[in-house]
Every structure is written in C-alpha cells, then in structure tokens.
Short mmCIF file of C-alpha atoms and ligand atoms in Angstrom, two decimals:
data_model
loop_
_atom_site.label_atom_id
_atom_site.label_comp_id
_atom_site.label_asym_id
_atom_site.label_seq_id
_atom_site.Cartn_x
_atom_site.Cartn_y
_atom_site.Cartn_z
CA MET J 1 22.25 -22.57 -5.82
CA LYS J 2 20.53 -19.40 -4.34
CA ARG J 3 17.98 -17.45 -6.72
CA ILE J 4 18.94 -14.05 -7.60
CA LEU J 5 15.36 -12.26 -7.24
CA LEU J 6 14.07 -9.46 -8.98
CA SER J 7 13.78 -6.73 -5.59
CA VAL J 8 13.69 -7.91 -2.55
CA PRO J 9 12.73 -6.22 1.19
CA HIS J 10 16.43 -4.85 2.40
CA MET J 11 16.43 -3.29 6.41
CA GLY J 12 17.85 0.05 7.16
CA GLY J 13 18.68 -1.16 10.84
CA ARG J 14 16.36 0.66 12.85
CA GLU J 15 13.49 -0.94 12.10
CA GLN J 16 13.57 -3.29 15.04
CA ILE J 17 13.48 -1.00 17.29
CA TYR J 18 10.74 0.64 15.99
CA VAL J 19 8.08 -2.35 15.82
CA ARG J 20 10.33 -3.33 19.26
CA GLU J 21 9.28 0.53 21.00
CA ALA J 22 5.57 -1.12 19.66
CA PHE J 23 5.15 -4.05 21.26
CA ALA J 24 7.01 -2.69 24.93
CA THR J 25 4.40 -0.42 24.49
CA ASN J 26 1.79 -2.55 23.43
CA TRP J 27 0.61 0.15 20.54
CA LEU J 28 -0.17 -2.65 18.49
CA SER J 29 -2.81 -1.74 16.61
CA THR J 30 -4.37 0.61 13.97
CA VAL J 31 -3.00 3.60 16.67
CA GLY J 32 0.14 4.94 17.63
CA PRO J 33 3.19 7.03 18.27
CA ASN J 34 4.67 5.12 15.20
CA LEU J 35 2.11 6.22 12.54
CA THR J 36 1.61 9.65 13.98
CA ALA J 37 5.05 9.93 13.55
CA PHE J 38 5.79 7.65 10.07
CA GLU J 39 2.89 10.01 8.72
CA ARG J 40 5.03 13.45 9.68
CA GLU J 41 8.30 12.27 8.57
CA PHE J 42 6.80 11.05 4.76
CA GLY J 43 5.44 14.23 5.24
CA ALA J 44 8.23 16.20 5.63
CA LEU J 45 10.37 14.27 3.12
CA VAL J 46 7.33 15.29 0.90
CA GLY J 47 5.96 18.54 2.04
CA LEU J 48 2.15 17.73 2.29
CA PRO J 49 0.00 16.39 4.60
CA SER J 50 0.11 12.53 4.69
CA VAL J 51 -2.08 9.91 5.75
CA ALA J 52 -0.75 6.41 6.37
CA LEU J 53 -2.53 2.79 5.07
CA ALA J 54 -3.23 -0.29 4.53
CA SER J 55 -1.24 -0.69 0.70
CA GLY J 56 -0.46 1.97 -2.58
CA THR J 57 -4.33 0.39 -3.51
CA ALA J 58 -5.99 1.74 -0.76
CA ALA J 59 -4.19 5.32 -1.13
CA LEU J 60 -5.42 5.27 -4.97
CA HIS J 61 -9.30 4.26 -4.54
CA LEU J 62 -9.43 6.91 -1.63
CA ALA J 63 -7.94 9.44 -3.65
CA LEU J 64 -10.66 9.22 -7.29
CA ARG J 65 -13.75 8.90 -4.09
CA LEU J 66 -11.53 11.98 -3.29
CA VAL J 67 -11.55 14.04 -6.61
CA GLY J 68 -15.87 12.66 -6.96
CA VAL J 69 -15.44 9.68 -8.87
CA GLY J 70 -18.62 7.35 -8.66
CA PRO J 71 -20.44 5.51 -10.94
CA GLY J 72 -20.45 5.69 -14.92
CA ASP J 73 -16.75 7.97 -14.92
CA GLU J 74 -14.54 7.58 -17.11
CA VAL J 75 -11.12 8.43 -15.61
CA PHE J 76 -7.61 8.45 -17.93
CA CYS J 77 -5.18 6.53 -16.74
CA SER J 78 -2.25 5.31 -18.20
CA THR J 79 -2.09 1.70 -19.99
CA LEU J 80 1.35 0.91 -18.98
CA THR J 81 1.19 -0.19 -15.77
CA PHE J 82 0.40 -2.51 -13.01
CA ALA J 83 -3.22 -3.46 -12.58
CA ALA J 84 -4.28 -1.69 -9.03
CA ALA J 85 -4.41 1.74 -10.48
CA ALA J 86 -7.10 0.86 -13.17
CA ASN J 87 -8.36 -1.12 -10.28
CA ALA J 88 -8.60 2.02 -8.34
CA ILE J 89 -10.89 3.50 -10.93
CA VAL J 90 -13.59 0.16 -11.18
CA TYR J 91 -14.10 0.20 -7.50
CA GLN J 92 -15.72 3.45 -7.20
CA GLY J 93 -17.52 2.69 -10.31
CA GLY J 94 -15.63 4.56 -12.70
CA MET J 95 -14.20 3.29 -16.31
CA PRO J 96 -11.24 3.53 -16.84
CA VAL J 97 -9.86 5.35 -21.00
CA PHE J 98 -6.38 4.07 -21.46
CA VAL J 99 -3.70 6.09 -22.93
CA ASP J 100 -0.40 5.30 -24.68
CA SER J 101 3.45 6.03 -22.95
CA ASP J 102 6.04 8.29 -24.81
CA ARG J 103 8.78 5.99 -25.70
CA ALA J 104 11.19 9.26 -23.36
CA THR J 105 9.64 8.75 -20.07
CA TRP J 106 7.39 5.32 -20.57
CA ASN J 107 4.70 7.00 -19.10
CA LEU J 108 1.72 8.96 -20.23
CA ASP J 109 2.48 10.58 -23.53
CA PRO J 110 1.35 14.12 -22.93
CA ASP J 111 0.74 14.79 -26.28
CA VAL J 112 -1.46 12.26 -26.77
CA LEU J 113 -3.29 13.23 -23.61
CA SER J 114 -3.77 16.97 -25.15
CA CYS J 115 -5.03 15.01 -28.12
CA ALA J 116 -7.72 12.65 -26.35
CA LEU J 117 -9.05 15.81 -24.53
CA ARG J 118 -9.70 17.89 -27.30
CA TYR J 119 -11.69 15.05 -29.07
CA ARG J 120 -13.22 14.35 -25.95
CA VAL J 121 -13.97 18.77 -24.87
CA ALA J 122 -15.78 18.60 -28.22
CA LEU J 123 -18.19 15.64 -28.40
CA ASN J 124 -18.83 17.39 -23.95
CA ARG J 125 -17.27 14.57 -22.34
CA LEU J 126 -14.28 14.86 -21.02
CA PRO J 127 -13.51 12.61 -18.32
CA LYS J 128 -14.05 12.98 -14.34
CA ALA J 129 -9.89 12.44 -13.17
CA LEU J 130 -6.70 11.31 -14.40
CA VAL J 131 -4.67 8.76 -13.56
CA VAL J 132 -1.02 9.33 -14.15
CA VAL J 133 1.60 7.05 -13.79
CA HIS J 134 5.41 7.16 -12.66
CA LEU J 135 6.78 3.96 -13.86
CA TYR J 136 9.82 2.46 -12.03
CA GLY J 137 11.35 4.85 -10.44
CA GLN J 138 10.54 7.85 -13.37
CA SER J 139 8.29 11.32 -13.62
CA ALA J 140 5.91 11.47 -16.48
CA ASP J 141 6.66 14.86 -17.92
CA MET J 142 4.09 16.59 -15.69
CA ASP J 143 4.18 20.18 -16.78
CA PRO J 144 2.75 19.78 -19.50
CA ILE J 145 0.14 17.02 -18.38
CA LEU J 146 -1.02 19.35 -15.43
CA HIS J 147 -1.88 22.20 -17.85
CA ALA J 148 -4.02 20.00 -20.34
CA CYS J 149 -5.75 18.69 -16.95
CA ALA J 150 -5.84 22.42 -15.71
CA GLN J 151 -7.12 23.88 -19.19
CA TYR J 152 -10.20 21.48 -18.28
CA GLY J 153 -10.43 21.72 -14.45
CA ILE J 154 -10.00 17.34 -14.26
CA ALA J 155 -8.65 16.51 -11.35
CA VAL J 156 -4.57 14.60 -11.30
CA ILE J 157 -3.99 11.58 -8.87
CA GLU J 158 -0.43 10.27 -8.92
CA ASP J 159 0.42 7.17 -8.71
CA ALA J 160 3.60 7.17 -7.20
CA ALA J 161 4.02 4.00 -6.46
CA GLU J 162 6.63 3.33 -7.59
CA ALA J 163 8.26 6.74 -7.21
CA VAL J 164 8.83 6.95 -3.17
CA GLY J 165 12.57 9.55 -3.69
CA THR J 166 11.68 10.12 -7.09
CA LEU J 167 11.85 13.71 -8.39
CA TYR J 168 10.43 15.90 -10.96
CA ARG J 169 12.33 19.53 -11.93
CA GLY J 170 13.35 19.60 -8.32
CA LYS J 171 9.89 18.48 -6.63
CA PRO J 172 8.84 14.77 -5.68
CA ALA J 173 6.80 12.79 -7.45
CA GLY J 174 3.16 12.24 -6.31
CA THR J 175 3.03 15.69 -4.35
CA LEU J 176 2.11 17.49 -8.01
CA GLY J 177 -1.16 16.78 -8.62
CA ASP J 178 -3.96 16.90 -6.85
CA ILE J 179 -3.83 13.76 -5.01
CA GLY J 180 -1.00 11.13 -4.08
CA ALA J 181 -0.65 7.70 -3.93
CA TYR J 182 2.79 5.93 -2.34
CA SER J 183 2.88 2.42 -2.14
CA PHE J 184 5.24 0.01 0.46
CA ASN J 185 4.91 -3.12 -0.50
CA GLY J 186 7.44 -5.66 -0.07
CA ASN J 187 9.09 -4.76 -3.57
CA LYS J 188 9.23 -1.29 -3.76
CA ILE J 189 12.19 0.78 -3.15
CA ILE J 190 11.06 0.73 0.23
CA THR J 191 8.48 -1.09 2.23
CA THR J 192 6.68 -1.48 5.34
CA THR J 193 5.59 -5.38 4.56
CA GLY J 194 2.55 -4.04 3.12
CA GLY J 195 1.07 -0.38 2.73
CA GLY J 196 0.57 3.41 0.77
CA MET J 197 0.27 6.76 1.43
CA LEU J 198 -1.48 9.50 0.37
CA VAL J 199 -0.93 12.94 0.32
CA SER J 200 -2.56 16.08 -0.95
CA ARG J 201 -2.01 19.95 -0.58
CA ASN J 202 -5.64 19.71 0.58
CA GLN J 203 -5.87 19.16 3.91
CA ALA J 204 -9.45 18.06 4.77
CA TRP J 205 -8.63 15.70 1.60
CA VAL J 206 -6.42 13.98 3.40
CA ASP J 207 -7.83 14.35 6.78
CA LYS J 208 -11.46 12.73 4.97
CA ALA J 209 -9.23 9.64 3.68
CA ARG J 210 -7.80 9.02 6.92
CA PHE J 211 -12.07 9.18 8.89
CA TRP J 212 -12.32 6.91 5.14
CA SER J 213 -9.82 4.09 6.25
CA GLN J 214 -11.27 3.91 9.99
CA GLN J 215 -15.01 3.02 8.42
CA ALA J 216 -15.86 6.25 9.10
CA ARG J 217 -16.96 5.92 12.21
CA ASP J 218 -18.64 8.92 13.58
CA PRO J 219 -17.27 10.71 17.02
CA GLY J 220 -18.53 9.29 19.46
CA LEU J 221 -18.70 6.92 21.86
CA ALA J 222 -21.80 5.20 20.24
CA TYR J 223 -20.53 3.53 16.39
CA GLU J 224 -22.61 6.27 14.71
CA HIS J 225 -22.95 6.32 11.07
CA SER J 226 -23.11 8.34 9.00
CA GLU J 227 -20.58 7.68 5.45
CA LEU J 228 -18.87 4.31 4.31
CA GLY J 229 -15.58 3.67 5.31
CA TYR J 230 -13.01 1.03 5.05
CA ASN J 231 -10.43 -0.82 7.08
CA TYR J 232 -7.67 0.66 5.47
CA ARG J 233 -5.62 1.92 8.01
CA MET J 234 -1.54 0.99 8.29
CA SER J 235 -0.49 -0.94 11.52
CA ASN J 236 1.16 1.26 13.93
CA VAL J 237 3.18 -1.97 14.16
CA LEU J 238 3.95 -1.20 9.97
CA ALA J 239 4.69 2.09 10.86
CA GLY J 240 7.47 1.29 12.56
CA VAL J 241 9.51 -0.69 9.89
CA GLY J 242 8.22 2.43 8.21
CA ARG J 243 10.38 5.34 10.08
CA GLY J 244 13.05 3.22 10.28
CA GLN J 245 12.66 2.27 5.98
CA LEU J 246 12.85 6.51 5.32
CA GLU J 247 15.90 6.93 6.79
CA ALA J 248 17.78 4.43 4.56
CA LEU J 249 15.45 5.62 1.80
CA ASP J 250 18.55 7.98 0.27
CA LEU J 251 21.15 5.41 0.12
CA ARG J 252 18.38 3.50 -1.76
CA VAL J 253 17.98 5.81 -4.24
CA GLN J 254 21.87 5.44 -4.44
CA GLN J 255 22.21 2.65 -4.69
CA ARG J 256 19.68 1.07 -7.32
CA ARG J 257 20.94 4.35 -9.32
CA ALA J 258 24.38 2.57 -9.15
CA ILE J 259 22.40 -0.76 -10.06
CA ALA J 260 21.06 0.56 -13.29
CA PHE J 261 24.29 2.56 -14.54
CA ARG J 262 26.63 -0.37 -13.32
CA TYR J 263 24.40 -2.94 -16.05
CA ARG J 264 24.10 -0.16 -18.84
CA ASP J 265 28.15 0.08 -18.68
CA ALA J 266 28.69 -3.62 -18.63
CA PHE J 267 26.28 -4.17 -21.51
CA ALA J 268 27.80 -0.75 -23.34
CA ASP J 269 29.83 -2.99 -26.38
CA LEU J 270 26.47 -5.04 -26.43
CA PRO J 271 24.30 -4.31 -29.58
CA GLY J 272 20.55 -4.03 -29.23
CA ILE J 273 21.04 -4.00 -25.41
CA SER J 274 19.98 -0.35 -23.93
CA LEU J 275 19.18 1.32 -20.21
CA MET J 276 15.47 2.61 -19.99
CA PRO J 277 15.70 6.36 -20.38
CA GLN J 278 16.87 8.72 -18.01
CA ALA J 279 14.42 11.82 -18.99
CA SER J 280 16.45 15.07 -17.99
CA PHE J 281 13.62 16.74 -16.39
CA GLY J 282 14.12 14.80 -12.89
CA VAL J 283 15.78 12.33 -10.87
CA HIS J 284 14.78 8.75 -11.70
CA THR J 285 15.72 6.61 -9.02
CA ASN J 286 15.47 3.04 -11.05
CA TRP J 287 13.82 1.15 -8.52
CA LEU J 288 13.95 -1.62 -11.39
CA SER J 289 16.13 -1.73 -13.98
CA CYS J 290 15.10 -2.27 -16.75
CA PHE J 291 16.17 -3.01 -20.03
CA LEU J 292 14.71 -2.70 -23.92
CA ILE J 293 15.67 -5.49 -26.26
CA LYS J 294 15.77 -5.25 -30.20
CA GLU J 295 15.89 -9.07 -31.28
CA GLU J 296 17.60 -8.61 -34.77
CA HIS J 297 21.23 -6.15 -32.29
CA PHE J 298 21.21 -8.99 -29.57
CA GLY J 299 20.95 -12.20 -31.63
CA CYS J 300 17.93 -13.09 -28.74
CA SER J 301 14.28 -12.20 -28.36
CA ARG J 302 13.80 -10.64 -24.67
CA ASP J 303 11.65 -14.13 -23.96
CA VAL J 304 14.19 -15.95 -24.74
CA LEU J 305 16.77 -13.86 -21.99
CA ILE J 306 14.44 -14.55 -19.53
CA ARG J 307 14.38 -18.12 -20.07
CA VAL J 308 18.37 -18.67 -20.04
CA LEU J 309 18.37 -15.81 -17.05
CA ASP J 310 15.78 -18.48 -14.74
CA GLN J 311 17.69 -21.36 -15.67
CA ALA J 312 20.82 -19.69 -14.56
CA ASN J 313 18.27 -19.06 -11.05
CA VAL J 314 18.30 -15.30 -12.18
CA GLU J 315 14.45 -13.80 -11.65
CA SER J 316 14.04 -11.04 -14.50
CA ARG J 317 10.27 -10.03 -15.44
CA PRO J 318 8.70 -8.18 -18.38
CA VAL J 319 7.97 -4.80 -18.80
CA TRP J 320 4.32 -4.47 -17.26
CA LYS J 321 1.77 -6.15 -19.30
CA PRO J 322 -0.68 -2.72 -20.42
CA MET J 323 -4.23 -2.74 -19.40
CA HIS J 324 -5.59 -2.03 -22.83
CA LEU J 325 -4.20 -5.72 -23.80
CA GLN J 326 -5.48 -7.31 -20.72
CA ARG J 327 -8.61 -9.25 -20.87
CA LEU J 328 -10.24 -8.28 -17.68
CA TYR J 329 -10.06 -4.10 -19.59
CA ALA J 330 -10.37 -5.03 -23.09
CA GLY J 331 -13.97 -3.79 -23.45
CA CYS J 332 -12.94 -0.16 -22.40
CA GLU J 333 -11.10 2.60 -24.99
CA CYS J 334 -7.47 3.77 -25.30
CA TYR J 335 -5.92 6.52 -27.41
CA GLY J 336 -2.41 5.05 -28.84
CA GLY J 337 -1.05 2.14 -27.37
CA GLU J 338 1.31 0.83 -29.32
CA ILE J 339 4.36 1.59 -27.86
CA ALA J 340 3.27 0.64 -24.30
CA ALA J 341 2.46 -2.32 -26.11
CA ASP J 342 5.45 -2.51 -27.98
CA LEU J 343 7.59 -1.75 -24.41
CA PHE J 344 6.06 -4.66 -23.00
CA ARG J 345 6.91 -6.89 -25.93
CA ARG J 346 10.66 -6.32 -25.73
CA GLY J 347 11.25 -4.96 -22.48
CA ILE J 348 12.64 -6.67 -19.13
CA CYS J 349 13.41 -5.91 -15.57
CA LEU J 350 16.69 -7.19 -14.42
CA PRO J 351 17.71 -7.68 -10.45
CA SER J 352 17.52 -4.54 -9.30
CA SER J 353 17.21 -5.54 -5.41
CA SER J 354 19.82 -2.61 -3.13
CA SER J 355 21.61 -5.51 -2.09
CA LEU J 356 22.56 -6.82 -4.71
CA SER J 357 26.31 -8.12 -3.97
CA ARG J 358 29.28 -6.40 -6.49
CA GLU J 359 29.23 -10.95 -7.29
CA ASP J 360 25.81 -11.10 -8.21
CA GLN J 361 25.17 -8.29 -10.06
CA LEU J 362 28.59 -9.83 -12.17
CA TYR J 363 26.92 -12.80 -13.06
CA VAL J 364 23.54 -12.07 -13.67
CA ILE J 365 25.97 -9.81 -16.92
CA ASN J 366 27.61 -12.77 -17.69
CA GLN J 367 24.48 -14.49 -18.14
CA VAL J 368 22.99 -11.11 -19.87
CA ARG J 369 26.02 -11.57 -21.89
CA ALA J 370 26.40 -14.82 -22.31
CA ALA J 371 22.74 -14.68 -23.92
CA GLY J 372 23.94 -11.91 -26.28
CA ASN J 373 27.08 -13.62 -27.44
CA ALA J 374 29.03 -11.11 -25.61
CA LYS J 375 32.86 -12.05 -24.08
CA PRO J 376 32.03 -12.12 -20.14
CA LEU J 377 33.34 -9.73 -17.68
CA LEU J 378 35.39 -10.35 -15.83
CA GLU J 379 35.75 -7.54 -13.18
CA PHE J 380 33.91 -4.09 -13.96
CA GLU J 381 34.44 -0.65 -13.29
CA MET J 382 32.61 0.42 -9.77
CA GLU J 383 32.50 2.66 -7.46
CA PRO J 384 32.94 0.79 -4.45
CA GLU J 385 31.08 3.38 -1.96
CA ALA J 386 28.36 3.56 -4.32
CA ILE J 387 27.47 -0.70 -2.87
CA ALA J 388 26.40 -0.32 1.08
C1 PLP T 1 2.85 -0.98 -6.51
C2 PLP T 1 2.37 -0.75 -7.35
C3 PLP T 1 0.69 -0.71 -6.84
C4 PLP T 1 0.12 -0.97 -5.91
O1 PLP T 1 0.46 -0.69 -4.66
P1 PLP T 1 0.51 -1.61 -3.13
O2 PLP T 1 0.87 -0.93 -1.89
O3 PLP T 1 0.85 -3.32 -3.46
O4 PLP T 1 -1.61 -1.81 -3.56
C5 PLP T 1 -0.13 0.78 -7.70
N1 PLP T 1 0.66 1.04 -8.57
C6 PLP T 1 1.34 0.54 -9.12
C7 PLP T 1 2.08 1.30 -10.62
C8 PLP T 1 2.04 -0.11 -8.88
O5 PLP T 1 4.04 -0.69 -8.75
#
C-alpha cells in the first residue's frame, strides 16, 4: 500500500526544458544562463536584487555576516522554527536569544519583542540583529516588528524559507526587512531539489553575498583572496529546475490553500481540531496544513493522532520543536516560550503536497475523523479547478 507523504516535490512541466538546455550548452557548473535568468525572474517576483545559493541555510548564514554579526554578538530569533535559523547564528559565532510566538500567527510575538528590547536597552545589551521566521507560509506581523527594531537600529533578517509566495499587506514576505532568505528544499512549496535565495534592497550586499558564495575569489586569474569565502553558489542545472518551478508558483499557492481549507471544512463539525489561524494582514500560502488538537474535546491526543495516521500509511508531523527546548540550545536565553511550547505539543502538520489527489485527501480526512470518533465523509464539496 502506498504512503501519503507530508510534502513532496511537484514539477510544473518546463523544468526539464531548462535542464536540457544546460546540458546541451554544457553549462554544468555554478555559472550559466539559467542562474542569471532564475535570479532575474525571482528578483522580478519579489521586486529586489537576488542571488541564488546552494540552500536557504547558506542564505541565512550570509545574511548574518552581511549585517555584521560576529563572535559574541547576540541575535534575537523566533523560538518556534526549524533549527537552520538558529544554527546560522552560531556559524557566525553569535549567540541566539529566543523570542516566543503569538497565538494569532504562530510567529514571533511583536509585544514580547518590544518588551525584551526595552529591557535590553536598559541593560545596555541590545542584540545585533533579529531573525524573524515566517512559519508554514504565513508572514509574521512585520509592521510592529520593524518599528521596534528601527527604534534601536537592529538589523532585521527574514527567514522566509517557508514563505515563497506569502504576502504581508500586499508585499512579498522576505522583502520587508534588511535581508530575506528563501529555501527551495525538496519539501518546500517550490523546489530546486536543494537551493536558496538571498534578497535585499541593498544591491551591494547582494553582490557581496554572490562574491562570498564563490569562495571570495578576487578579480584576476591568480587565485587571490582577501576575504573568507564559501562554496555556496547554486548550480546552473538546478537553477533550470527553479525557473520551471517559478512558473507554477501561483498555481501551487492556490493548490496549497485549497488543501488547507478543504481540511478545515471537512473538520468543521469536529470539536478540538482547528486550522492554524489565518491572519487578516496577508496571504497565508498554507505551505503545510497545520492544525491544533485539543485532546479533551477531540478525543485523542496529537501524538495518538500521528500514530493512528502512521498506521494508516499517512505521514504527519508535529509542529517544529521550539529552539529553547532543544538540548543544543539549552544554555540560551528565551523571552517567553510557553506559547511556542504549547503549539509544539498540540500542533500537527497533515499531508499538504500540491499534487495531493482528491481521493487521497478524502482518505486522510476520514482517518482523522475516525480518530476523533466522527462518521466518515463519503464525498466533500470542492472546487474541481482548484486541483490541477
Ligand atoms: C527549510 C527551512 C530552512 C532551511 O532551508 P534549506 O534550504 O533546507 O537550507 C530554514 N528555515 C526554515 C524555517 C525552514 O523551514
């Protein structure tokens, strides 16, 4: 029996044309026309200069170096996130300081941030930068976050790894702070199999990131280096995959949203299970369909639900484990943390692939309904054009 996975790659159709072009012209390296075009096309989408990199993590690392984070510097960071965001701080010798989520977005709580910064300014210990994460396709509430950071001159890096296609007040998430980092990992809404993008209004920073990503080789033939570099550039072959994926992005956003809302509607009569809140300030792509379980109402715990689904060959996952609860970051400070801990304990991500078929989603829905002691749905209302 086949297994229904959480989030699988979904090719748009034209990826292989661009990849074939790379082979036909022998641009099988970290330079070439696909790279230039992918950066131009992504840059047009977000409206900012862009540089294509080997991963989202590489983009975060370069972003932290660009804003001047170095050994001993403290960097505020959303606690509810994937480890890559915090790890990149440590790559630069920085010290992460974690900040709790709010219930309305699951993202960094602007009030907790303001409070923490007021406290830190009194101690004369302001952080060097903030890494704010946009989780599961929903933007953090950026206006108050940017306002608080601007007051104290703190650089804002947006971890928009999960937020390709996400909008905040009409603008792409990842373009609101000083630097944005996107991911094209295999599980994300669009993929290059592995890859990332760094964007910034500051063209000099984008150029510097491109330079560092190619081992910081000084101009000329003689392998001269005056700065430390990395091998972080994206390959021209994978940029070809990215070009094809980008053409399908709008459709993928529609499909992921349709999947989330179909789950929501199919669980509307069940107590104790609710879709991740959809903040009114933007477009939540629902990259993953996340739900919160209230055991006493739903009938079983989140952990039991994951196990029941697993036995039915359905992959589901807990929401990210907050960084302040990780052994790796046990020594780090955290402002608040109870909300993130609760979201981790009760949150579940359901299969959300944009290629998820109507039949497979109905199957998942009925496994969840059975776990909640509800009658199966035989059919469900849906807009057929939403699943291409
Ligand atoms: C996926 C992800 C990353 C890392 O991106 P990679 O391309 O896998 O390096 C960073 N932050 C968050 C929140 C992510 O989900």
